């Protein structure tokens, strides 16, 4: 695996290879890699001539400075995992390489419509603008044929789809399934910050979402959301949201006609660690 730190160098290198017919599959990450990330690497390998991973903890997408400061960094281990997974290139830039203009300068304003005010957008103001800013910049540098994202970050996938539409960037978006621990907990870099007790309770998020899916009947949705929130609160979580939304627009729903594709989504703190998860209900 070749490691690049310079945006100009990796860009030039990849452009040359693409001119010679190679397709590029790209997996952007913030590091502290786990099997969820590696599943995206293997999907990229299966679909592309060259697989590129980036590791960059993006300061502009953290609305909480403490979360940024505590974000796990395990670079040596990440490099080993990527080597073993057969990743071809790793882009490992410093902040100044991604933001030569500095991070205090406001970036472009992306018109994300309602997506920006719903769920994650509501609870993490500015988060999706920061996500778009970094992904836009990474796509300019890497210029991939295909971009691989995880469904674990359901709303983020929708935001990036929108980014591709509004910028006209000709990259194909591929969304991979959420990888889970054997007890159902969605794999996440933040899971390493959980205490032993927090780790034991954490799968409860997935359990309440599965319960919504198992019990869902046409009619009012509020009772399902309330029951799930109550169960999480009883288990010691601080719930930010449990929502049942239109799976395509993410608009929260109050009634179900038995046909509309739905997704259940949750965000909750346990042990001061913010966890998110989602489950399509059809
Ligand atoms: P992150 O490093 O958390 O920014 O994630 C990088 C990419 O990996 C994003 O596209 C995530 O959606 C994806 N990802 C994170 N966790 C998982 C998981 N458990 N299963 C599948 N993909 C994931």
Coordinates of C-alpha atoms and ligand atoms in Angstrom, one line a residue:
X1 CA 0.0 0.0 0.0
X2 CA 1.3 3.4 -0.9
X3 CA 0.7 6.2 1.6
X4 CA 0.3 9.8 0.4
X5 CA 0.2 12.8 2.5
X6 CA 0.1 15.4 -0.2
X7 CA -3.2 16.2 -2.0
X8 CA -1.4 17.3 -5.2
X9 CA 0.8 14.1 -5.3
X10 CA -2.0 11.6 -4.9
X11 CA -4.2 13.5 -7.3
X12 CA -1.6 13.5 -10.0
X13 CA -0.7 9.9 -9.4
X14 CA -4.4 8.8 -9.7
X15 CA -5.1 10.9 -12.7
X16 CA -2.2 9.2 -14.5
X17 CA -3.5 5.8 -13.6
X18 CA -7.1 6.7 -14.7
X19 CA -5.8 7.9 -18.0
X20 CA -4.3 4.5 -18.4
X21 CA -7.7 2.9 -17.9
X22 CA -7.8 2.1 -14.1
X23 CA -11.0 2.8 -12.2
X24 CA -10.8 4.1 -8.7
X25 CA -12.9 3.1 -5.7
X26 CA -12.8 5.4 -2.7
X27 CA -13.6 4.8 0.9
X28 CA -13.3 8.0 3.1
X29 CA -13.0 7.4 6.8
X30 CA -11.9 9.1 10.0
X31 CA -9.8 6.1 11.0
X32 CA -9.9 3.9 14.1
X33 CA -10.8 1.3 11.6
X34 CA -13.1 -1.7 12.3
X35 CA -14.7 -4.5 10.2
X36 CA -17.4 -2.1 9.0
X37 CA -14.8 0.1 7.3
X38 CA -13.0 -3.0 6.0
X39 CA -16.2 -4.3 4.4
X40 CA -16.3 -1.1 2.3
X41 CA -12.7 -1.7 1.3
X42 CA -13.5 -5.2 0.1
X43 CA -16.5 -3.9 -1.8
X44 CA -14.3 -1.3 -3.4
X45 CA -11.7 -3.9 -4.3
X46 CA -14.3 -6.1 -5.9
X47 CA -15.6 -3.2 -8.1
X48 CA -12.5 -1.1 -8.9
X49 CA -9.0 -1.4 -10.3
X50 CA -7.6 0.7 -7.5
X51 CA -8.9 1.1 -4.0
X52 CA -8.2 4.3 -2.1
X53 CA -8.9 4.8 1.6
X54 CA -8.5 8.2 3.3
X55 CA -8.1 8.7 7.0
X56 CA -8.8 12.3 8.1
X57 CA -10.5 13.3 11.3
X58 CA -12.4 16.3 9.9
X59 CA -12.5 19.2 12.3
X60 CA -15.3 21.0 10.4
X61 CA -17.9 18.3 11.0
X62 CA -17.6 18.2 14.8
X63 CA -20.2 20.5 16.4
X64 CA -18.8 19.3 19.8
X65 CA -15.1 20.2 20.4
X66 CA -14.8 17.6 23.2
X67 CA -16.0 14.9 20.7
X68 CA -13.3 16.0 18.3
X69 CA -10.6 16.0 21.0
X70 CA -11.5 12.5 22.1
X71 CA -12.0 11.0 18.7
X72 CA -9.9 7.7 18.7
X73 CA -6.7 7.7 16.7
X74 CA -5.0 4.3 15.9
X75 CA -3.0 5.0 12.8
X76 CA -0.4 2.2 13.0
X77 CA -3.1 -0.4 13.5
X78 CA -5.2 1.2 10.7
X79 CA -2.3 0.9 8.3
X80 CA -1.8 -2.8 9.2
X81 CA -5.5 -3.5 8.7
X82 CA -5.6 -1.7 5.3
X83 CA -2.5 -3.6 4.2
X84 CA -4.1 -6.9 5.1
X85 CA -7.4 -5.9 3.4
X86 CA -5.5 -5.3 0.2
X87 CA -6.1 -1.5 0.0
X88 CA -3.8 0.0 -2.7
X89 CA -3.5 3.6 -1.6
X90 CA -4.0 5.5 1.7
X91 CA -4.4 9.2 1.7
X92 CA -3.4 10.6 5.1
X93 CA -3.5 14.3 4.9
X94 CA -2.8 17.0 7.6
X95 CA -5.6 19.6 8.2
X96 CA -3.7 22.2 6.1
X97 CA -3.6 19.9 3.1
X98 CA -7.4 19.6 3.1
X99 CA -8.1 23.2 4.2
X100 CA -5.3 25.4 2.8
X101 CA -7.6 28.4 3.4
X102 CA -7.8 27.5 7.2
X103 CA -10.7 26.0 9.1
X104 CA -11.9 29.3 10.5
X105 CA -12.8 30.6 7.1
X106 CA -16.4 29.6 6.3
X107 CA -16.6 27.0 3.5
X108 CA -19.1 27.0 0.6
X109 CA -22.7 26.8 1.7
X110 CA -24.3 23.6 0.4
X111 CA -28.1 23.6 -0.2
X112 CA -29.1 20.4 1.6
X113 CA -32.8 21.4 2.0
X114 CA -34.8 19.6 4.7
X115 CA -32.0 17.1 5.3
X116 CA -30.1 19.7 7.1
X117 CA -32.8 20.4 9.7
X118 CA -33.9 16.8 10.4
X119 CA -32.6 14.3 13.0
X120 CA -28.8 14.5 12.9
X121 CA -29.0 17.9 11.1
X122 CA -31.2 19.2 14.0
X123 CA -29.0 17.8 16.8
X124 CA -25.7 18.5 15.2
X125 CA -25.9 22.0 13.7
X126 CA -23.3 22.6 11.0
X127 CA -22.3 18.9 11.0
X128 CA -23.5 18.1 7.4
X129 CA -22.0 21.3 6.0
X130 CA -18.7 20.1 7.4
X131 CA -19.2 16.6 6.0
X132 CA -20.0 18.1 2.6
X133 CA -17.0 20.4 2.7
X134 CA -14.6 17.6 3.4
X135 CA -16.2 15.1 1.0
X136 CA -16.4 17.7 -1.8
X137 CA -12.7 18.4 -1.3
X138 CA -11.7 14.7 -1.1
X139 CA -13.7 14.0 -4.3
X140 CA -11.8 16.9 -6.1
X141 CA -8.5 15.3 -5.0
X142 CA -9.3 11.6 -5.5
X143 CA -11.7 11.9 -8.4
X144 CA -13.1 8.4 -7.8
X145 CA -15.3 6.5 -10.2
X146 CA -17.1 5.0 -7.2
X147 CA -17.6 6.2 -3.7
X148 CA -18.3 3.6 -0.9
X149 CA -20.3 4.7 2.1
X150 CA -21.9 2.7 5.0
X151 CA -25.6 2.6 5.6
X152 CA -24.7 2.9 9.3
X153 CA -24.7 6.7 8.6
X154 CA -28.1 6.6 6.8
X155 CA -28.7 10.4 6.7
X156 CA -25.1 11.0 5.7
X157 CA -25.6 8.8 2.6
X158 CA -28.6 10.9 1.7
X159 CA -26.6 14.1 2.2
X160 CA -23.7 12.9 0.0
X161 CA -26.2 11.8 -2.7
X162 CA -27.5 15.3 -2.6
X163 CA -23.9 16.7 -2.7
X164 CA -23.2 14.7 -5.9
X165 CA -26.5 16.1 -7.4
X166 CA -25.8 19.7 -6.6
X167 CA -22.1 19.7 -7.6
X168 CA -22.6 17.5 -10.7
X169 CA -19.7 15.4 -9.6
X170 CA -19.7 12.2 -11.8
X171 CA -19.0 9.7 -9.1
X172 CA -21.2 6.6 -8.5
X173 CA -22.4 6.2 -4.9
X174 CA -22.4 2.7 -3.5
X175 CA -23.9 2.1 -0.1
X176 CA -22.8 -0.9 1.9
X177 CA -24.7 -2.6 4.7
X178 CA -24.1 -1.9 8.4
X179 CA -21.7 -4.3 10.1
X180 CA -22.6 -5.3 13.6
X181 CA -21.1 -7.0 16.6
X182 CA -22.6 -10.4 17.4
X183 CA -24.9 -8.8 20.0
X184 CA -26.3 -6.4 17.4
X185 CA -24.4 -3.3 18.3
X186 CA -23.5 -1.4 15.1
X187 CA -19.7 -1.2 14.8
X188 CA -18.4 2.3 15.3
X189 CA -15.0 3.9 16.1
X190 CA -16.7 5.5 19.1
X191 CA -17.5 2.1 20.7
X192 CA -13.9 1.9 22.1
X193 CA -14.8 4.9 24.3
X194 CA -17.5 2.9 26.1
X195 CA -17.0 1.6 29.6
X196 CA -17.6 -2.1 30.3
X197 CA -21.1 -1.3 31.6
X198 CA -21.8 1.1 28.7
X199 CA -20.7 -1.6 26.2
X200 CA -23.0 -4.1 27.8
X201 CA -26.0 -1.7 27.5
X202 CA -25.1 -0.3 24.0
X203 CA -26.8 -3.1 21.9
X204 CA -30.1 -2.0 23.4
X205 CA -30.3 0.7 20.7
X206 CA -30.4 -2.0 18.0
X207 CA -32.8 -4.1 20.1
X208 CA -35.4 -1.4 20.3
X209 CA -35.2 -0.7 16.6
X210 CA -35.7 -4.4 15.9
X211 CA -38.7 -4.4 18.2
X212 CA -40.2 -1.6 16.2
X213 CA -39.7 -3.6 13.0
X214 CA -41.1 -6.7 14.5
X215 CA -44.3 -5.1 15.9
X216 CA -45.0 -2.5 13.2
X217 CA -48.6 -2.4 11.9
X218 CA -50.4 0.2 9.8
X219 CA -51.7 3.1 11.9
X220 CA -50.2 5.5 14.4
X221 CA -46.4 5.4 14.8
X222 CA -46.1 7.4 18.0
X223 CA -46.6 4.5 20.4
X224 CA -43.7 2.6 18.8
X225 CA -41.4 5.6 19.1
X226 CA -42.4 6.3 22.7
X227 CA -42.0 2.7 23.8
X228 CA -38.6 2.6 22.3
X229 CA -37.5 5.9 23.9
X230 CA -38.8 4.7 27.3
X231 CA -36.9 1.5 27.1
X232 CA -33.7 3.2 26.2
X233 CA -34.2 5.8 29.0
X234 CA -34.8 3.0 31.5
X235 CA -31.6 1.3 30.4
X236 CA -29.7 4.5 31.2
X237 CA -29.5 6.2 27.8
X238 CA -30.0 9.9 27.2
X239 CA -32.1 9.7 24.1
X240 CA -31.8 12.5 21.4
X241 CA -34.3 11.0 19.0
X242 CA -36.1 7.8 18.0
X243 CA -37.8 8.4 14.8
X244 CA -39.7 6.5 12.2
X245 CA -39.2 8.3 8.8
X246 CA -39.9 8.0 5.1
X247 CA -37.0 5.9 4.0
X248 CA -36.5 8.0 0.9
X249 CA -37.0 11.6 2.1
X250 CA -36.3 11.0 5.8
X251 CA -39.4 13.0 6.7
X252 CA -40.7 11.9 10.1
X253 CA -44.0 10.0 9.9
X254 CA -46.9 9.9 12.3
X255 CA -49.1 7.4 10.5
X256 CA -48.2 4.4 8.3
X257 CA -50.4 3.1 5.4
X258 CA -48.7 -0.3 5.4
X259 CA -46.9 0.5 2.1
X260 CA -44.6 3.5 2.4
X261 CA -41.0 2.3 2.9
X262 CA -39.9 3.4 6.4
X263 CA -36.7 3.6 8.3
X264 CA -36.3 3.7 12.1
X265 CA -33.4 5.8 13.3
X266 CA -32.0 6.5 16.8
X267 CA -29.4 8.7 18.5
X268 CA -28.6 8.3 22.2
X269 CA -25.8 8.9 24.7
X270 CA -24.6 6.1 26.9
X271 CA -21.6 6.9 29.2
X272 CA -21.3 10.3 27.5
X273 CA -20.7 8.5 24.1
X274 CA -23.1 9.4 21.3
X275 CA -24.3 6.3 19.4
X276 CA -26.4 6.2 16.3
X277 CA -28.1 3.4 14.5
X278 CA -30.9 2.8 12.0
X279 CA -33.0 -0.1 10.6
X280 CA -35.0 -0.1 7.4
X281 CA -38.5 -1.4 8.3
X282 CA -39.5 -3.1 5.1
Ligands
LIG1 P1 -16.3 7.0 9.8 O1 -14.8 6.6 9.9 O2 -17.1 6.7 11.0 O3 -16.4 8.4 9.3 O4 -16.9 6.1 8.7 C1 -16.3 5.9 7.4 C2 -17.3 5.2 6.6 O5 -17.5 3.9 7.1 C3 -18.7 5.8 6.5 O6 -19.2 5.6 5.1 C4 -19.5 5.0 7.4 O7 -20.9 5.0 7.2 C5 -18.9 3.6 7.3 N1 -19.1 2.8 8.5 C6 -19.0 3.2 9.8 N2 -19.4 2.2 10.6 C7 -19.9 1.2 9.8 C8 -20.5 -0.1 10.0 N3 -20.7 -0.5 11.2 N4 -20.8 -0.8 8.9 C9 -20.6 -0.4 7.7 N5 -20.1 0.8 7.4 C10 -19.7 1.6 8.4

